[in-house]
Amino acid sequence: MGYFNRKIDHALLHWSKEKPLKPLMLRGARQVGKTTAVRNLGKRFKHFVEINFENKDHASAKTVFAQHSDPQIICSELTLLFGKPIVTGETLLFIDEIQNCTDAIAALRFFYEEMPELHIIAAGSLLEFALEEIPSFGVGRIDYMFMYPFSFSEFLCASGYEIWAKLIDEVTPEKPVSEVIHEKIIEQLKNFLIIGGMPEVVAEFIRTRDFLRCQKVLSNLLTSFRNDFAKYKKRIPAARINEVFSSIALQADGKFVYEHVSQNLSNEQVKKSLELLIMAGLCYQVTHTSADGIPLEARINPKYRRVVPFDTGIYQRILKLDMSGILLSNDFDTINKGAVAEIFAGCELKKNAPYYFDNELYCWVREKKNTNAQIDFVVQRGEDIIPIEVKSGKQGKMQSMWVFLEEKQSAYGVRSSLENFGQYDKIKVFPLYAIGKIIADKTCPSPC
């Protein structure tokens, strides 16, 4: 079907023009499109050399990195192995699944020091585990980018609704989109909530518009993720990690409680399994912050965390939810079946942040007798702290929001639901499909 443009394409192109040039480490969960995006960038170069350390035919490349640390010698021998020249300014060298060759990881720093004009990108599906073993290998010598499944705007562009994606970028609470277009975008949002943003599933949906076929692709992806659990850490059985993975979906609508995972698992086993799943990019934690100032991470309470799956499609396949009601209903509670809307919101806040850092998610909770209050997400924009609530309809007093705004003296708060853009008092309304605008990196334009 050809290549679907991604927002990260702009960031990759910008990196390729930097001087001096640092090797780039592309990080993210399996099957989110890292390899495809790099290959697309490779079309801009005269030569493209791809090494995959999961490919048995590329095993000889491991020997090259094991025997040499001099980038000039490494490039000379790789040229002989792959029959393609590796020339600064003309070649993009792509090392995929680099976590399977720690010698190659260690060599990246020398490329920056001795061949700073060579374009080299490394990626890996379980890269975080390898980096944990050598956390300071490339401090100041390696650039990082983080990649996620398709965002909603990327889905719109891939589906042929480029004009709507661009429109969402332009409209504001003060200048809402027309109700007719708003309702049509909501229809596409419903599709996206069901299938999620995994590239293979998006491609299948665009090709066939068949939800059942998409469910099959999702099931296969879920099986492959679970099969990978055996690779995570030898000391934690895959079955234990799988229990925690399933429990993340079950507990997605509230605080993640270790004791609710399984009676057979200790808190320490749950903690370690959860850490591995977060490192693998299969879930995101939403941590309580007091929000008394910036940066938000300086005022967190790690004892209160929600944990959300990294994709709504994967989430609904874990729970085997019947999502057909979403297509037929305009009721928000139906749309948010199993907290899928809140999961979508969290994922969009991750996907639309700048690619050069892994944007953490925060929430705010006050637990006091008769005065409980909770804000779904809290984000920082410049020096502003913005509370975000995922809500249904225009009714309701939004007591938690008003408590937060008064206590923290925030300039405004955001409510996100199926409503059109709007504003009243100190509340700005963003449709759920546009929640990514709140945190969007302005340097990365629409992929359309």
Short mmCIF file of C-alpha atoms in Angstrom, two decimals:
data_model
loop_
_atom_site.label_atom_id
_atom_site.label_comp_id
_atom_site.label_asym_id
_atom_site.label_seq_id
_atom_site.Cartn_x
_atom_site.Cartn_y
_atom_site.Cartn_z
CA MET A 1 0.00 0.00 0.00
CA GLY A 2 3.02 2.27 0.07
CA TYR A 3 4.41 4.30 2.93
CA PHE A 4 2.15 6.10 5.37
CA ASN A 5 3.68 9.41 6.42
CA ARG A 6 4.48 9.78 10.11
CA LYS A 7 5.16 12.92 12.14
CA ILE A 8 8.55 11.55 13.10
CA ASP A 9 9.60 11.76 9.42
CA HIS A 10 10.08 15.50 9.89
CA ALA A 11 12.21 14.95 13.01
CA LEU A 12 14.33 12.32 11.25
CA LEU A 13 14.90 14.62 8.28
CA HIS A 14 15.89 17.45 10.63
CA TRP A 15 18.37 15.14 12.38
CA SER A 16 19.91 14.14 9.05
CA LYS A 17 20.81 17.79 8.34
CA GLU A 18 22.45 18.53 11.69
CA LYS A 19 26.16 19.32 11.98
CA PRO A 20 28.03 17.89 13.77
CA LEU A 21 25.97 14.73 13.44
CA LYS A 22 25.51 12.29 16.30
CA PRO A 23 24.46 8.65 15.82
CA LEU A 24 20.72 8.37 16.43
CA MET A 25 19.13 5.75 18.68
CA LEU A 26 15.46 5.19 17.76
CA ARG A 27 13.55 3.76 20.69
CA GLY A 28 10.04 2.35 21.02
CA ALA A 29 7.96 -0.79 21.38
CA ARG A 30 7.95 -3.58 18.83
CA GLN A 31 6.05 -3.13 15.58
CA VAL A 32 5.42 0.62 15.91
CA GLY A 33 7.10 1.39 12.58
CA LYS A 34 10.71 2.21 13.46
CA THR A 35 12.28 0.17 10.66
CA THR A 36 9.80 1.42 8.06
CA ALA A 37 10.42 5.06 9.00
CA VAL A 38 14.20 4.66 8.72
CA ARG A 39 13.90 2.93 5.36
CA ASN A 40 11.76 5.82 4.18
CA LEU A 41 14.48 8.26 5.24
CA GLY A 42 17.02 6.04 3.46
CA LYS A 43 15.40 6.86 0.12
CA ARG A 44 16.89 10.35 0.40
CA PHE A 45 20.44 8.98 0.42
CA LYS A 46 22.55 7.75 -2.46
CA HIS A 47 23.30 4.56 -0.53
CA PHE A 48 21.36 2.76 2.21
CA VAL A 49 22.97 -0.06 4.22
CA GLU A 50 20.75 -2.04 6.59
CA ILE A 51 22.08 -4.49 9.16
CA ASN A 52 19.63 -6.59 11.17
CA PHE A 53 21.09 -8.51 14.08
CA GLU A 54 18.08 -10.86 14.16
CA ASN A 55 18.85 -11.89 10.58
CA LYS A 56 21.11 -14.96 10.50
CA ASP A 57 22.51 -13.81 7.16
CA HIS A 58 23.93 -10.76 8.94
CA ALA A 59 25.72 -12.73 11.65
CA SER A 60 29.11 -11.86 10.16
CA ALA A 61 28.47 -8.21 11.00
CA LYS A 62 28.57 -9.12 14.69
CA THR A 63 32.11 -10.36 14.23
CA VAL A 64 33.12 -7.07 12.65
CA PHE A 65 31.93 -5.10 15.68
CA ALA A 66 33.40 -7.65 18.09
CA GLN A 67 36.85 -7.42 16.52
CA HIS A 68 37.09 -3.68 15.81
CA SER A 69 36.26 -0.39 17.47
CA ASP A 70 37.72 1.85 14.77
CA PRO A 71 34.77 3.21 12.71
CA GLN A 72 36.88 3.44 9.53
CA ILE A 73 37.78 -0.26 9.72
CA ILE A 74 34.20 -1.21 10.64
CA CYS A 75 32.83 0.66 7.62
CA SER A 76 35.42 -0.87 5.29
CA GLU A 77 34.54 -4.41 6.35
CA LEU A 78 30.79 -3.77 6.27
CA THR A 79 31.21 -2.43 2.74
CA LEU A 80 32.79 -5.74 1.73
CA LEU A 81 30.10 -7.77 3.51
CA PHE A 82 27.10 -5.93 2.06
CA GLY A 83 28.52 -4.79 -1.25
CA LYS A 84 27.47 -1.18 -0.71
CA PRO A 85 29.74 1.81 -0.06
CA ILE A 86 29.54 3.51 3.31
CA VAL A 87 30.50 7.11 2.54
CA THR A 88 30.02 10.12 4.77
CA GLY A 89 27.31 12.41 3.42
CA GLU A 90 26.07 9.81 0.92
CA THR A 91 25.19 6.72 2.98
CA LEU A 92 22.65 6.06 5.70
CA LEU A 93 23.85 3.15 7.84
CA PHE A 94 20.97 1.52 9.69
CA ILE A 95 21.62 -1.02 12.45
CA ASP A 96 18.36 -2.74 13.38
CA GLU A 97 17.75 -4.94 16.45
CA ILE A 98 21.02 -3.59 17.83
CA GLN A 99 20.16 -4.90 21.30
CA ASN A 100 21.44 -8.28 20.05
CA CYS A 101 24.96 -6.90 19.59
CA THR A 102 26.30 -4.96 22.55
CA ASP A 103 29.61 -4.46 20.71
CA ALA A 104 27.73 -2.46 18.08
CA ILE A 105 26.05 -0.37 20.79
CA ALA A 106 29.43 0.33 22.39
CA ALA A 107 30.89 1.31 19.00
CA LEU A 108 28.37 4.11 18.39
CA ARG A 109 30.26 6.60 20.55
CA PHE A 110 33.37 6.20 18.38
CA PHE A 111 31.42 7.04 15.23
CA TYR A 112 30.56 10.43 16.69
CA GLU A 113 34.15 11.04 17.78
CA GLU A 114 35.88 9.88 14.59
CA MET A 115 33.25 9.98 11.80
CA PRO A 116 30.84 12.75 12.86
CA GLU A 117 29.55 13.28 9.32
CA LEU A 118 28.36 9.69 8.83
CA HIS A 119 24.60 9.17 9.08
CA ILE A 120 24.00 6.20 11.37
CA ILE A 121 20.74 5.14 13.02
CA ALA A 122 20.30 2.27 15.46
CA ALA A 123 16.99 0.77 16.57
CA GLY A 124 15.74 -2.22 18.48
CA SER A 125 12.49 -3.60 19.81
CA LEU A 126 13.93 -4.39 23.25
CA LEU A 127 16.65 -1.79 23.18
CA GLU A 128 15.89 -0.48 26.66
CA PHE A 129 17.07 -3.72 28.24
CA ALA A 130 20.47 -3.50 26.54
CA LEU A 131 20.83 0.17 27.44
CA GLU A 132 20.12 -0.68 31.07
CA GLU A 133 23.27 -2.80 31.08
CA ILE A 134 25.42 0.05 29.73
CA PRO A 135 23.53 3.22 30.75
CA SER A 136 26.40 5.68 30.27
CA PHE A 137 27.87 4.32 27.05
CA GLY A 138 27.07 7.33 24.90
CA VAL A 139 26.44 10.29 27.18
CA GLY A 140 26.70 13.39 25.03
CA ARG A 141 27.60 11.37 21.94
CA ILE A 142 24.26 9.80 21.01
CA ASP A 143 20.93 11.39 20.04
CA TYR A 144 17.67 9.69 20.99
CA MET A 145 14.18 9.71 19.51
CA PHE A 146 11.09 7.95 20.82
CA MET A 147 8.52 6.44 18.50
CA TYR A 148 4.98 5.24 19.24
CA PRO A 149 2.03 3.72 17.36
CA PHE A 150 0.05 5.92 14.96
CA SER A 151 -1.49 9.02 16.51
CA PHE A 152 -5.02 9.92 15.50
CA SER A 153 -3.82 12.65 13.13
CA GLU A 154 -1.47 10.14 11.47
CA PHE A 155 -4.41 7.74 11.13
CA LEU A 156 -6.50 10.46 9.48
CA CYS A 157 -3.72 11.21 7.00
CA ALA A 158 -3.20 7.53 6.19
CA SER A 159 -6.97 7.11 5.69
CA GLY A 160 -7.17 9.92 3.15
CA TYR A 161 -8.61 12.58 5.48
CA GLU A 162 -5.61 14.89 5.31
CA ILE A 163 -7.79 17.98 5.22
CA TRP A 164 -9.36 17.06 8.57
CA ALA A 165 -5.97 16.45 10.19
CA LYS A 166 -4.78 19.86 9.05
CA LEU A 167 -8.03 21.45 10.19
CA ILE A 168 -7.59 20.04 13.71
CA ASP A 169 -4.15 21.66 13.81
CA GLU A 170 -5.68 25.03 12.99
CA VAL A 171 -8.91 25.28 15.00
CA THR A 172 -9.05 26.45 18.63
CA PRO A 173 -11.58 26.64 21.48
CA GLU A 174 -12.23 30.21 20.34
CA LYS A 175 -12.75 29.15 16.70
CA PRO A 176 -14.38 25.68 16.68
CA VAL A 177 -14.84 23.43 13.69
CA SER A 178 -18.31 23.22 12.14
CA GLU A 179 -20.67 20.71 13.76
CA VAL A 180 -20.98 18.75 10.51
CA ILE A 181 -17.23 18.20 10.24
CA HIS A 182 -16.96 17.63 13.99
CA GLU A 183 -19.42 14.71 13.79
CA LYS A 184 -17.59 13.21 10.81
CA ILE A 185 -14.27 13.33 12.67
CA ILE A 186 -15.95 11.68 15.66
CA GLU A 187 -16.94 8.79 13.38
CA GLN A 188 -13.29 8.29 12.42
CA LEU A 189 -12.29 8.54 16.08
CA LYS A 190 -14.62 5.65 16.88
CA ASN A 191 -12.87 3.52 14.26
CA PHE A 192 -9.49 4.44 15.71
CA LEU A 193 -10.51 3.65 19.29
CA ILE A 194 -11.42 0.14 18.16
CA ILE A 195 -8.42 -0.70 15.97
CA GLY A 196 -5.74 1.36 17.71
CA GLY A 197 -2.58 2.71 16.10
CA MET A 198 -0.36 -0.29 15.40
CA PRO A 199 0.83 0.17 11.79
CA GLU A 200 -0.07 -3.34 10.64
CA VAL A 201 -3.62 -2.96 11.97
CA VAL A 202 -4.03 0.52 10.48
CA ALA A 203 -2.87 -0.79 7.09
CA GLU A 204 -5.32 -3.71 7.29
CA PHE A 205 -8.22 -1.40 8.17
CA ILE A 206 -7.43 1.03 5.36
CA ARG A 207 -7.11 -1.85 2.90
CA THR A 208 -10.27 -3.77 3.88
CA ARG A 209 -12.37 -1.68 6.32
CA ASP A 210 -12.97 -5.05 7.97
CA PHE A 211 -12.97 -4.91 11.78
CA LEU A 212 -12.87 -8.68 12.11
CA ARG A 213 -9.68 -8.90 10.06
CA CYS A 214 -8.21 -6.13 12.22
CA GLN A 215 -9.10 -8.12 15.32
CA LYS A 216 -7.16 -11.06 13.91
CA VAL A 217 -4.10 -8.89 13.28
CA LEU A 218 -4.38 -7.53 16.82
CA SER A 219 -4.59 -11.05 18.23
CA ASN A 220 -1.44 -12.04 16.33
CA LEU A 221 0.40 -8.96 17.59
CA LEU A 222 -0.70 -9.68 21.14
CA THR A 223 0.64 -13.23 20.83
CA SER A 224 3.99 -11.96 19.56
CA PHE A 225 4.26 -9.52 22.47
CA ARG A 226 3.58 -12.31 24.93
CA ASN A 227 6.08 -14.59 23.22
CA ASP A 228 8.67 -11.87 23.75
CA PHE A 229 8.21 -11.99 27.51
CA ALA A 230 10.65 -14.89 27.67
CA LYS A 231 13.35 -12.52 26.33
CA TYR A 232 12.82 -9.88 28.98
CA LYS A 233 14.67 -11.21 31.99
CA LYS A 234 15.73 -14.75 32.81
CA ARG A 235 14.89 -14.37 36.49
CA ILE A 236 11.23 -13.52 35.94
CA PRO A 237 9.09 -16.24 34.29
CA ALA A 238 7.18 -15.16 31.21
CA ALA A 239 3.94 -16.36 32.80
CA ARG A 240 4.39 -13.90 35.66
CA ILE A 241 5.01 -11.00 33.28
CA ASN A 242 1.91 -12.01 31.32
CA GLU A 243 -0.22 -11.89 34.47
CA VAL A 244 0.92 -8.32 35.13
CA PHE A 245 0.37 -7.39 31.46
CA SER A 246 -3.23 -8.60 31.64
CA SER A 247 -3.81 -6.89 34.97
CA ILE A 248 -2.71 -3.55 33.51
CA ALA A 249 -5.71 -3.71 31.18
CA LEU A 250 -8.02 -4.78 34.00
CA GLN A 251 -6.89 -1.91 36.23
CA ALA A 252 -6.61 0.76 33.53
CA ASP A 253 -9.42 2.89 34.94
CA GLY A 254 -7.85 3.55 38.34
CA LYS A 255 -4.84 3.28 40.61
CA PHE A 256 -2.65 0.27 39.82
CA VAL A 257 -2.68 -1.95 42.91
CA TYR A 258 -0.03 -4.66 43.15
CA GLU A 259 -2.22 -6.87 45.34
CA HIS A 260 -4.93 -6.98 42.66
CA VAL A 261 -2.67 -8.69 40.12
CA SER A 262 -2.50 -12.19 41.54
CA GLN A 263 -2.40 -13.97 44.87
CA ASN A 264 0.51 -16.00 43.51
CA LEU A 265 2.77 -12.98 42.96
CA SER A 266 4.67 -11.00 45.56
CA ASN A 267 4.71 -7.22 45.35
CA GLU A 268 8.38 -7.39 44.34
CA GLN A 269 7.58 -9.74 41.43
CA VAL A 270 4.79 -7.43 40.28
CA LYS A 271 7.06 -4.39 40.57
CA LYS A 272 9.86 -5.97 38.52
CA SER A 273 7.46 -7.26 35.87
CA LEU A 274 5.81 -3.85 35.60
CA GLU A 275 9.19 -2.14 35.22
CA LEU A 276 10.07 -4.50 32.36
CA LEU A 277 6.76 -3.85 30.58
CA ILE A 278 7.28 -0.09 30.89
CA MET A 279 10.82 -0.44 29.54
CA ALA A 280 9.48 -2.46 26.61
CA GLY A 281 7.06 0.37 25.81
CA LEU A 282 3.94 -1.79 26.30
CA CYS A 283 2.42 0.46 28.95
CA TYR A 284 2.74 3.96 30.35
CA GLN A 285 2.60 5.05 33.96
CA VAL A 286 0.61 8.08 35.05
CA THR A 287 2.12 9.33 38.29
CA HIS A 288 0.63 11.65 40.89
CA THR A 289 2.20 15.08 41.06
CA SER A 290 1.41 17.74 43.63
CA ALA A 291 1.54 20.23 40.74
CA ASP A 292 2.79 22.92 43.12
CA GLY A 293 5.34 24.09 40.56
CA ILE A 294 7.51 23.12 37.63
CA PRO A 295 8.96 20.77 36.66
CA LEU A 296 6.08 18.42 37.47
CA GLU A 297 8.41 15.45 38.00
CA ALA A 298 10.09 17.19 40.93
CA ARG A 299 6.89 16.89 42.96
CA ILE A 300 5.65 13.37 42.39
CA ASN A 301 4.33 10.69 44.72
CA PRO A 302 5.30 7.30 43.23
CA LYS A 303 2.94 5.53 45.64
CA TYR A 304 0.02 6.63 43.47
CA ARG A 305 0.24 5.54 39.87
CA ARG A 306 -2.16 4.56 37.16
CA VAL A 307 -0.81 2.31 34.42
CA VAL A 308 -2.34 2.37 30.94
CA PRO A 309 -1.73 0.10 27.92
CA PHE A 310 0.18 1.67 25.02
CA ASP A 311 -2.59 1.11 22.45
CA THR A 312 -6.39 1.00 22.57
CA GLY A 313 -6.58 -1.81 20.01
CA ILE A 314 -4.23 -4.04 21.99
CA TYR A 315 -6.10 -3.11 25.17
CA GLN A 316 -9.48 -4.26 23.87
CA ARG A 317 -7.98 -7.51 22.57
CA ILE A 318 -6.47 -8.30 25.98
CA LEU A 319 -9.91 -7.94 27.58
CA LYS A 320 -11.77 -9.39 24.57
CA LEU A 321 -14.21 -6.48 24.70
CA ASP A 322 -17.17 -6.22 22.34
CA MET A 323 -16.45 -2.80 20.88
CA SER A 324 -19.34 -2.76 18.40
CA GLY A 325 -21.35 -0.46 20.69
CA ILE A 326 -18.86 2.33 20.08
CA LEU A 327 -19.82 2.50 16.41
CA LEU A 328 -23.53 2.72 17.12
CA SER A 329 -23.56 5.10 20.06
CA ASN A 330 -22.99 8.80 20.64
CA ASP A 331 -23.10 8.29 24.39
CA PHE A 332 -19.73 9.03 25.95
CA ASP A 333 -20.04 6.34 28.61
CA THR A 334 -20.40 3.76 25.85
CA ILE A 335 -17.48 5.29 23.95
CA ASN A 336 -15.40 5.12 27.12
CA LYS A 337 -16.21 1.45 27.69
CA GLY A 338 -13.47 0.06 29.89
CA ALA A 339 -11.83 3.50 30.11
CA VAL A 340 -10.75 3.31 26.47
CA ALA A 341 -11.15 7.09 26.05
CA GLU A 342 -8.83 7.82 28.97
CA ILE A 343 -6.28 5.36 27.58
CA PHE A 344 -6.53 7.07 24.20
CA ALA A 345 -6.02 10.46 25.83
CA GLY A 346 -2.89 9.31 27.67
CA CYS A 347 -1.45 7.75 24.53
CA GLU A 348 -2.11 10.91 22.48
CA LEU A 349 -0.29 13.01 25.08
CA LYS A 350 2.72 10.70 24.67
CA LYS A 351 2.60 10.62 20.88
CA ASN A 352 2.33 14.37 20.37
CA ALA A 353 5.18 15.42 22.66
CA PRO A 354 8.62 16.25 21.21
CA TYR A 355 10.35 13.14 19.91
CA TYR A 356 13.67 13.83 21.62
CA PHE A 357 12.47 12.81 25.09
CA ASP A 358 10.15 10.23 26.57
CA ASN A 359 7.28 12.38 27.80
CA GLU A 360 6.09 11.19 31.23
CA LEU A 361 2.41 11.32 32.16
CA TYR A 362 1.11 12.86 35.37
CA CYS A 363 -2.17 13.08 37.23
CA TRP A 364 -3.33 14.80 40.41
CA VAL A 365 -5.19 13.17 43.29
CA ARG A 366 -6.30 14.51 46.63
CA GLU A 367 -7.61 11.86 49.01
CA LYS A 368 -9.23 13.44 52.05
CA LYS A 369 -12.36 12.56 53.93
CA ASN A 370 -15.38 13.99 52.10
CA THR A 371 -13.14 16.06 49.80
CA ASN A 372 -11.66 13.61 47.32
CA ALA A 373 -10.57 15.15 44.03
CA GLN A 374 -8.87 13.75 40.95
CA ILE A 375 -7.56 15.18 37.68
CA ASP A 376 -6.95 12.63 34.90
CA PHE A 377 -3.85 14.31 33.46
CA VAL A 378 -1.67 17.27 34.33
CA VAL A 379 0.67 18.71 31.68
CA GLN A 380 3.19 21.52 31.52
CA ARG A 381 3.18 24.03 28.69
CA GLY A 382 6.00 26.52 29.15
CA GLU A 383 5.50 27.81 32.67
CA ASP A 384 1.79 26.90 32.76
CA ILE A 385 0.44 23.84 34.58
CA ILE A 386 -2.70 22.64 32.81
CA PRO A 387 -5.19 20.16 34.35
CA ILE A 388 -7.05 17.89 31.89
CA GLU A 389 -10.21 15.94 32.61
CA VAL A 390 -11.74 13.42 30.23
CA LYS A 391 -15.45 14.03 30.78
CA SER A 392 -18.88 13.25 29.38
CA GLY A 393 -21.13 15.98 28.02
CA LYS A 394 -21.55 19.57 29.13
CA GLN A 395 -23.31 18.74 32.36
CA GLY A 396 -21.66 18.30 35.74
CA LYS A 397 -19.94 20.68 38.09
CA MET A 398 -16.44 19.39 37.45
CA GLN A 399 -15.70 19.83 41.13
CA SER A 400 -12.18 18.38 40.94
CA MET A 401 -11.25 20.80 38.17
CA TRP A 402 -12.45 23.82 40.11
CA VAL A 403 -10.66 22.63 43.24
CA PHE A 404 -7.43 22.28 41.26
CA LEU A 405 -7.75 25.65 39.54
CA GLU A 406 -8.35 27.40 42.84
CA GLU A 407 -5.59 25.64 44.76
CA LYS A 408 -2.91 25.81 42.04
CA GLN A 409 -3.92 29.14 40.53
CA SER A 410 -3.72 27.66 37.04
CA ALA A 411 -4.60 29.97 34.17
CA TYR A 412 -7.14 27.51 32.77
CA GLY A 413 -8.19 23.86 32.66
CA VAL A 414 -9.12 21.54 29.80
CA ARG A 415 -12.12 19.27 29.46
CA SER A 416 -12.04 16.69 26.72
CA SER A 417 -14.97 14.59 25.49
CA LEU A 418 -17.13 14.25 22.38
CA GLU A 419 -17.98 17.97 22.50
CA ASN A 420 -16.83 20.41 19.87
CA PHE A 421 -14.18 23.00 20.66
CA GLY A 422 -15.44 25.64 23.06
CA GLN A 423 -14.69 27.75 26.11
CA TYR A 424 -16.49 29.04 29.18
CA ASP A 425 -15.17 30.56 32.38
CA LYS A 426 -11.67 29.14 32.89
CA ILE A 427 -12.42 25.87 31.09
CA LYS A 428 -11.29 25.24 27.51
CA VAL A 429 -13.02 22.38 25.72
CA PHE A 430 -11.00 20.20 23.37
CA PRO A 431 -12.69 17.31 21.55
CA LEU A 432 -11.16 13.98 22.47
CA TYR A 433 -9.77 13.68 18.94
CA ALA A 434 -7.79 16.92 19.44
CA ILE A 435 -6.37 16.30 22.90
CA GLY A 436 -2.88 15.91 21.44
CA LYS A 437 -2.95 19.62 20.48
CA ILE A 438 -2.48 20.53 24.13
CA ILE A 439 1.03 19.07 24.21
CA ALA A 440 1.83 19.04 20.49
CA ASP A 441 5.40 19.71 19.36
CA LYS A 442 5.03 22.69 17.03
CA THR A 443 8.33 21.82 15.31
CA CYS A 444 6.79 18.61 13.92
CA PRO A 445 3.97 19.54 11.54
CA SER A 446 1.10 17.33 10.39
CA PRO A 447 2.33 14.25 8.50
CA CYS A 448 -0.08 14.96 5.64
#
